PDB file of C-alpha atoms in Angstrom:
ATOM      1  CA  MET Y   1      56.076 104.115 102.178  1.00  0.00           C
ATOM      2  CA  ILE Y   2      55.313 106.663 104.828  1.00  0.00           C
ATOM      3  CA  PHE Y   3      51.807 105.519 105.736  1.00  0.00           C
ATOM      4  CA  PRO Y   4      51.399 101.777 105.082  1.00  0.00           C
ATOM      5  CA  THR Y   5      48.272  99.879 106.095  1.00  0.00           C
ATOM      6  CA  VAL Y   6      48.342  97.597 109.144  1.00  0.00           C
ATOM      7  CA  PHE Y   7      49.272  94.824 106.686  1.00  0.00           C
ATOM      8  CA  GLY Y   8      52.246  96.754 105.291  1.00  0.00           C
ATOM      9  CA  ASN Y   9      50.574  97.578 101.976  1.00  0.00           C
ATOM     10  CA  PRO Y  10      50.413 101.052 100.427  1.00  0.00           C
ATOM     11  CA  SER Y  11      47.496 103.104 101.725  1.00  0.00           C
ATOM     12  CA  ASP Y  12      44.706 103.994  99.334  1.00  0.00           C
ATOM     13  CA  PRO Y  13      45.234 107.709  98.626  1.00  0.00           C
ATOM     14  CA  ASP Y  14      41.536 108.587  98.977  1.00  0.00           C
ATOM     15  CA  THR Y  15      41.189 106.696 102.251  1.00  0.00           C
ATOM     16  CA  PHE Y  16      44.295 108.356 103.643  1.00  0.00           C
ATOM     17  CA  SER Y  17      43.139 111.794 102.480  1.00  0.00           C
ATOM     18  CA  HIS Y  18      39.783 111.393 104.257  1.00  0.00           C
ATOM     19  CA  LEU Y  19      41.445 110.094 107.413  1.00  0.00           C
ATOM     20  CA  PHE Y  20      43.948 112.950 107.420  1.00  0.00           C
ATOM     21  CA  SER Y  21      41.219 115.531 106.824  1.00  0.00           C
ATOM     22  CA  ASN Y  22      39.109 114.136 109.670  1.00  0.00           C
ATOM     23  CA  LEU Y  23      42.093 114.155 112.039  1.00  0.00           C
ATOM     24  CA  ALA Y  24      42.893 117.759 111.115  1.00  0.00           C
ATOM     25  CA  ARG Y  25      39.299 118.810 111.814  1.00  0.00           C
ATOM     26  CA  LYS Y  26      39.262 116.982 115.157  1.00  0.00           C
ATOM     27  CA  ALA Y  27      42.521 118.726 116.083  1.00  0.00           C
ATOM     28  CA  GLY Y  28      40.861 122.083 115.406  1.00  0.00           C
ATOM     29  CA  LEU Y  29      42.929 122.844 112.308  1.00  0.00           C
ATOM     30  CA  GLY Y  30      40.016 123.032 109.914  1.00  0.00           C
ATOM     31  CA  HIS Y  31      39.805 121.248 106.587  1.00  0.00           C
ATOM     32  CA  TRP Y  32      43.247 120.130 105.381  1.00  0.00           C
ATOM     33  CA  HIS Y  33      44.392 117.717 102.692  1.00  0.00           C
ATOM     34  CA  PRO Y  34      47.758 115.940 102.724  1.00  0.00           C
ATOM     35  CA  HIS Y  35      48.814 117.811  99.577  1.00  0.00           C
ATOM     36  CA  GLU Y  36      48.634 121.068 101.531  1.00  0.00           C
ATOM     37  CA  LEU Y  37      51.484 119.776 103.691  1.00  0.00           C
ATOM     38  CA  ARG Y  38      53.588 119.658 100.532  1.00  0.00           C
ATOM     39  CA  HIS Y  39      52.792 123.299  99.787  1.00  0.00           C
ATOM     40  CA  SER Y  40      53.469 124.277 103.396  1.00  0.00           C
ATOM     41  CA  GLY Y  41      56.819 122.475 103.321  1.00  0.00           C
ATOM     42  CA  ALA Y  42      57.836 124.186 100.091  1.00  0.00           C
ATOM     43  CA  SER Y  43      56.749 127.576 101.437  1.00  0.00           C
ATOM     44  CA  LEU Y  44      58.724 127.062 104.645  1.00  0.00           C
ATOM     45  CA  MET Y  45      61.829 126.006 102.727  1.00  0.00           C
ATOM     46  CA  LEU Y  46      61.646 129.133 100.576  1.00  0.00           C
ATOM     47  CA  ALA Y  47      60.986 131.361 103.587  1.00  0.00           C
ATOM     48  CA  GLN Y  48      64.163 130.005 105.171  1.00  0.00           C
ATOM     49  CA  GLY Y  49      66.183 130.901 102.084  1.00  0.00           C
ATOM     50  CA  THR Y  50      66.422 127.495 100.430  1.00  0.00           C
ATOM     51  CA  PRO Y  51      67.300 128.078  96.756  1.00  0.00           C
ATOM     52  CA  LEU Y  52      64.437 127.561  94.319  1.00  0.00           C
ATOM     53  CA  HIS Y  53      66.284 124.795  92.447  1.00  0.00           C
ATOM     54  CA  VAL Y  54      66.739 122.827  95.697  1.00  0.00           C
ATOM     55  CA  VAL Y  55      63.031 123.135  96.546  1.00  0.00           C
ATOM     56  CA  SER Y  56      62.216 122.064  92.996  1.00  0.00           C
ATOM     57  CA  GLU Y  57      64.338 118.936  93.383  1.00  0.00           C
ATOM     58  CA  ALA Y  58      62.839 118.144  96.800  1.00  0.00           C
ATOM     59  CA  LEU Y  59      59.331 118.370  95.343  1.00  0.00           C
ATOM     60  CA  GLY Y  60      60.293 116.196  92.386  1.00  0.00           C
ATOM     61  CA  HIS Y  61      59.290 118.773  89.791  1.00  0.00           C
ATOM     62  CA  ALA Y  62      60.438 118.019  86.264  1.00  0.00           C
ATOM     63  CA  SER Y  63      61.602 121.597  85.850  1.00  0.00           C
ATOM     64  CA  ILE Y  64      62.462 124.569  88.043  1.00  0.00           C
ATOM     65  CA  ALA Y  65      59.967 126.509  85.896  1.00  0.00           C
ATOM     66  CA  ILE Y  66      57.116 124.527  87.465  1.00  0.00           C
ATOM     67  CA  THR Y  67      58.325 125.432  90.940  1.00  0.00           C
ATOM     68  CA  LYS Y  68      58.735 129.082  89.952  1.00  0.00           C
ATOM     69  CA  ASP Y  69      55.228 129.215  88.484  1.00  0.00           C
ATOM     70  CA  VAL Y  70      53.686 127.840  91.685  1.00  0.00           C
ATOM     71  CA  TYR Y  71      55.913 129.443  94.334  1.00  0.00           C
ATOM     72  CA  GLY Y  72      57.527 132.398  92.525  1.00  0.00           C
ATOM     73  CA  HIS Y  73      55.530 134.935  94.505  1.00  0.00           C
ATOM     74  CA  LEU Y  74      57.282 133.714  97.652  1.00  0.00           C
ATOM     75  CA  VAL Y  75      60.731 134.724  96.418  1.00  0.00           C
ATOM     76  CA  GLU Y  76      59.893 138.417  95.879  1.00  0.00           C
ATOM     77  CA  GLY Y  77      61.848 139.223  99.053  1.00  0.00           C
ATOM     78  CA  GLU Y  78      64.933 137.677  97.488  1.00  0.00           C
ATOM     79  CA  LYS Y  79      64.585 140.039  94.537  1.00  0.00           C
ATOM     80  CA  ARG Y  80      64.414 143.017  96.879  1.00  0.00           C
ATOM     81  CA  ALA Y  81      67.451 141.777  98.819  1.00  0.00           C
ATOM     82  CA  ALA Y  82      69.412 141.304  95.583  1.00  0.00           C
ATOM     83  CA  THR Y  83      68.494 144.809  94.458  1.00  0.00           C
ATOM     84  CA  ALA Y  84      69.572 146.256  97.812  1.00  0.00           C
ATOM     85  CA  ALA Y  85      72.852 144.313  97.640  1.00  0.00           C
ATOM     86  CA  ILE Y  86      73.739 145.542  94.153  1.00  0.00           C
ATOM     87  CA  SER Y  87      72.719 149.093  95.087  1.00  0.00           C
ATOM     88  CA  GLY Y  88      74.987 148.957  98.101  1.00  0.00           C
ATOM     89  CA  ALA Y  89      77.853 147.636  96.009  1.00  0.00           C
ATOM     90  CA  LEU Y  90      77.435 150.242  93.280  1.00  0.00           C
ATOM     91  CA  LEU Y  91      76.681 153.197  95.539  1.00  0.00           C
ATOM     92  CA  GLY Y  92      79.255 152.370  98.177  1.00  0.00           C
ATOM     93  CA  GLY Y  93      76.784 151.537 100.891  1.00  0.00           C
ATOM     94  CA  GLN Y  94      74.632 154.621 100.274  1.00  0.00           C
ATOM     95  CA  ARG Y  95      70.912 154.194 100.302  1.00  0.00           C
ATOM     96  CA  PRO Y  96      69.078 155.480  97.239  1.00  0.00           C
ATOM     97  CA  VAL Y  97      67.097 158.624  98.044  1.00  0.00           C
ATOM     98  CA  ALA Y  98      63.578 158.896  96.663  1.00  0.00           C
ATOM     99  CA  PRO Y  99      62.047 162.379  96.334  1.00  0.00           C
ATOM    100  CA  GLY Y 100      59.593 163.216  99.074  1.00  0.00           C
ATOM    101  CA  VAL Y 101      60.604 160.306 101.307  1.00  0.00           C
ATOM    102  CA  ALA Y 102      64.231 161.146 101.949  1.00  0.00           C
ATOM    103  CA  PRO Y 103      65.467 161.115 105.544  1.00  0.00           C
ATOM    104  CA  LYS Y 104      65.851 164.586 107.100  1.00  0.00           C
ATOM    105  CA  ASP Y 105      69.646 164.312 107.089  1.00  0.00           C
ATOM    106  CA  ALA Y 106      69.856 163.356 103.373  1.00  0.00           C
ATOM    107  CA  GLU Y 107      71.565 165.665 100.884  1.00  0.00           C
ATOM    108  CA  ASN Y 108      69.326 167.662  98.593  1.00  0.00           C
ATOM    109  CA  THR Y 109      70.355 166.568  95.113  1.00  0.00           C
ATOM    110  CA  GLY Y 110      67.905 168.902  93.437  1.00  0.00           C
TER     111      GLY Y 110
END
């Protein structure tokens, strides 16, 4: 138990949610619910490069698919990085050249 009552019992979820929301407002953070901390934590883990399956386990999701459905948009950068890595490996470190946006020193490949 993270937030027991003064008697050591589990807190009522609704009571805790209202208390938390009021404290957030008083602190100038606006209207927050405790569940938003869960989303923030997951987002921060993914932003720091924590693998999706590890975040899924930390959140207690039954399947990584649930985590991907909710947070998949946050791993788009990983897809770009993977694409850049494979391009570098296949092209020997050369950057792909797109027509019309090539650097001035790039070869003209026609």
